[in-house]
Amino acid sequence: VSKGSGFVAFSTREEASQALTEMNGKMISGKPLYVAFAQRKEERKAMLQAQFSQMHPVPMTPSMAPRLPMYPS
């Protein structure tokens, strides 16, 4: 049974870059294809932590805010 993932090795970095540019986000059987350069788990984790630490907090929208009564009781 396929888990829906795979790995491809290219002869040159240029070929890999071209494949990434052309294939990332392409729809295959109704699903978007995710293409990226291989990274070790530690490298990816560090990159994601740095990326999320630079994000600004998202303000709460009314649908996310705690429910408060509209009228005093």
JSON list of C-alpha atoms in Angstrom, two decimals:
[
{"chain": "A", "resi": 1, "resn": "VAL", "atom": "CA", "xyz": [0.00, 0.00, 0.00]},
{"chain": "A", "resi": 2, "resn": "SER", "atom": "CA", "xyz": [1.42, 3.36, -1.03]},
{"chain": "A", "resi": 3, "resn": "LYS", "atom": "CA", "xyz": [1.84, 6.03, 1.63]},
{"chain": "A", "resi": 4, "resn": "GLY", "atom": "CA", "xyz": [1.85, 8.67, -1.08]},
{"chain": "A", "resi": 5, "resn": "SER", "atom": "CA", "xyz": [5.48, 9.73, -0.79]},
{"chain": "A", "resi": 6, "resn": "GLY", "atom": "CA", "xyz": [8.68, 9.15, -2.67]},
{"chain": "A", "resi": 7, "resn": "PHE", "atom": "CA", "xyz": [12.21, 10.35, -3.28]},
{"chain": "A", "resi": 8, "resn": "VAL", "atom": "CA", "xyz": [14.01, 11.22, -6.51]},
{"chain": "A", "resi": 9, "resn": "ALA", "atom": "CA", "xyz": [17.76, 11.73, -7.02]},
{"chain": "A", "resi": 10, "resn": "PHE", "atom": "CA", "xyz": [18.86, 14.06, -9.84]},
{"chain": "A", "resi": 11, "resn": "SER", "atom": "CA", "xyz": [22.23, 14.19, -11.60]},
{"chain": "A", "resi": 12, "resn": "THR", "atom": "CA", "xyz": [22.69, 17.91, -11.01]},
{"chain": "A", "resi": 13, "resn": "ARG", "atom": "CA", "xyz": [21.42, 20.57, -8.64]},
{"chain": "A", "resi": 14, "resn": "GLU", "atom": "CA", "xyz": [20.07, 22.46, -11.66]},
{"chain": "A", "resi": 15, "resn": "GLU", "atom": "CA", "xyz": [17.88, 19.50, -12.67]},
{"chain": "A", "resi": 16, "resn": "ALA", "atom": "CA", "xyz": [16.60, 19.24, -9.10]},
{"chain": "A", "resi": 17, "resn": "SER", "atom": "CA", "xyz": [15.83, 22.97, -8.99]},
{"chain": "A", "resi": 18, "resn": "GLN", "atom": "CA", "xyz": [13.97, 22.76, -12.29]},
{"chain": "A", "resi": 19, "resn": "ALA", "atom": "CA", "xyz": [11.89, 19.81, -11.06]},
{"chain": "A", "resi": 20, "resn": "LEU", "atom": "CA", "xyz": [11.07, 21.67, -7.86]},
{"chain": "A", "resi": 21, "resn": "THR", "atom": "CA", "xyz": [9.98, 24.78, -9.78]},
{"chain": "A", "resi": 22, "resn": "GLU", "atom": "CA", "xyz": [7.91, 22.89, -12.33]},
{"chain": "A", "resi": 23, "resn": "MET", "atom": "CA", "xyz": [6.33, 20.23, -10.11]},
{"chain": "A", "resi": 24, "resn": "ASN", "atom": "CA", "xyz": [5.74, 21.79, -6.68]},
{"chain": "A", "resi": 25, "resn": "GLY", "atom": "CA", "xyz": [2.03, 22.50, -6.29]},
{"chain": "A", "resi": 26, "resn": "LYS", "atom": "CA", "xyz": [1.06, 20.61, -9.46]},
{"chain": "A", "resi": 27, "resn": "MET", "atom": "CA", "xyz": [-2.24, 18.77, -9.07]},
{"chain": "A", "resi": 28, "resn": "ILE", "atom": "CA", "xyz": [-2.00, 14.97, -9.40]},
{"chain": "A", "resi": 29, "resn": "SER", "atom": "CA", "xyz": [-5.25, 13.00, -9.09]},
{"chain": "A", "resi": 30, "resn": "GLY", "atom": "CA", "xyz": [-6.86, 16.01, -7.44]},
{"chain": "A", "resi": 31, "resn": "LYS", "atom": "CA", "xyz": [-4.13, 16.48, -4.84]},
{"chain": "A", "resi": 32, "resn": "PRO", "atom": "CA", "xyz": [-1.35, 19.09, -4.81]},
{"chain": "A", "resi": 33, "resn": "LEU", "atom": "CA", "xyz": [2.16, 17.69, -5.17]},
{"chain": "A", "resi": 34, "resn": "TYR", "atom": "CA", "xyz": [4.68, 18.85, -2.55]},
{"chain": "A", "resi": 35, "resn": "VAL", "atom": "CA", "xyz": [8.26, 18.96, -3.86]},
{"chain": "A", "resi": 36, "resn": "ALA", "atom": "CA", "xyz": [11.25, 20.07, -1.78]},
{"chain": "A", "resi": 37, "resn": "PHE", "atom": "CA", "xyz": [14.96, 19.46, -1.41]},
{"chain": "A", "resi": 38, "resn": "ALA", "atom": "CA", "xyz": [15.82, 16.68, 1.03]},
{"chain": "A", "resi": 39, "resn": "GLN", "atom": "CA", "xyz": [16.63, 17.84, 4.55]},
{"chain": "A", "resi": 40, "resn": "ARG", "atom": "CA", "xyz": [17.69, 16.00, 7.65]},
{"chain": "A", "resi": 41, "resn": "LYS", "atom": "CA", "xyz": [15.07, 15.97, 10.39]},
{"chain": "A", "resi": 42, "resn": "GLU", "atom": "CA", "xyz": [17.19, 18.22, 12.64]},
{"chain": "A", "resi": 43, "resn": "GLU", "atom": "CA", "xyz": [17.70, 20.77, 9.83]},
{"chain": "A", "resi": 44, "resn": "ARG", "atom": "CA", "xyz": [13.98, 20.89, 9.01]},
{"chain": "A", "resi": 45, "resn": "LYS", "atom": "CA", "xyz": [13.02, 21.21, 12.68]},
{"chain": "A", "resi": 46, "resn": "ALA", "atom": "CA", "xyz": [15.45, 24.11, 13.19]},
{"chain": "A", "resi": 47, "resn": "MET", "atom": "CA", "xyz": [14.21, 25.84, 10.03]},
{"chain": "A", "resi": 48, "resn": "LEU", "atom": "CA", "xyz": [10.55, 25.51, 11.05]},
{"chain": "A", "resi": 49, "resn": "GLN", "atom": "CA", "xyz": [11.28, 26.76, 14.58]},
{"chain": "A", "resi": 50, "resn": "ALA", "atom": "CA", "xyz": [13.06, 29.82, 13.18]},
{"chain": "A", "resi": 51, "resn": "GLN", "atom": "CA", "xyz": [10.21, 30.42, 10.73]},
{"chain": "A", "resi": 52, "resn": "PHE", "atom": "CA", "xyz": [7.51, 30.23, 13.42]},
{"chain": "A", "resi": 53, "resn": "SER", "atom": "CA", "xyz": [9.46, 32.37, 15.89]},
{"chain": "A", "resi": 54, "resn": "GLN", "atom": "CA", "xyz": [9.49, 35.19, 13.32]},
{"chain": "A", "resi": 55, "resn": "MET", "atom": "CA", "xyz": [5.72, 35.08, 12.84]},
{"chain": "A", "resi": 56, "resn": "HIS", "atom": "CA", "xyz": [3.60, 37.74, 14.47]},
{"chain": "A", "resi": 57, "resn": "PRO", "atom": "CA", "xyz": [0.82, 36.60, 16.80]},
{"chain": "A", "resi": 58, "resn": "VAL", "atom": "CA", "xyz": [-2.53, 36.34, 15.05]},
{"chain": "A", "resi": 59, "resn": "PRO", "atom": "CA", "xyz": [-5.17, 38.64, 16.59]},
{"chain": "A", "resi": 60, "resn": "MET", "atom": "CA", "xyz": [-8.28, 36.89, 17.83]},
{"chain": "A", "resi": 61, "resn": "THR", "atom": "CA", "xyz": [-11.27, 37.23, 15.58]},
{"chain": "A", "resi": 62, "resn": "PRO", "atom": "CA", "xyz": [-14.73, 37.42, 17.15]},
{"chain": "A", "resi": 63, "resn": "SER", "atom": "CA", "xyz": [-15.31, 33.74, 16.34]},
{"chain": "A", "resi": 64, "resn": "MET", "atom": "CA", "xyz": [-12.15, 32.82, 18.31]},
{"chain": "A", "resi": 65, "resn": "ALA", "atom": "CA", "xyz": [-12.85, 35.15, 21.27]},
{"chain": "A", "resi": 66, "resn": "PRO", "atom": "CA", "xyz": [-14.37, 33.73, 24.45]},
{"chain": "A", "resi": 67, "resn": "ARG", "atom": "CA", "xyz": [-18.16, 33.81, 24.46]},
{"chain": "A", "resi": 68, "resn": "LEU", "atom": "CA", "xyz": [-19.45, 36.70, 26.56]},
{"chain": "A", "resi": 69, "resn": "PRO", "atom": "CA", "xyz": [-23.10, 37.45, 27.23]},
{"chain": "A", "resi": 70, "resn": "MET", "atom": "CA", "xyz": [-24.50, 40.19, 25.02]},
{"chain": "A", "resi": 71, "resn": "TYR", "atom": "CA", "xyz": [-26.68, 41.59, 27.80]},
{"chain": "A", "resi": 72, "resn": "PRO", "atom": "CA", "xyz": [-25.92, 41.94, 31.51]},
{"chain": "A", "resi": 73, "resn": "SER", "atom": "CA", "xyz": [-27.61, 39.32, 33.66]}
]
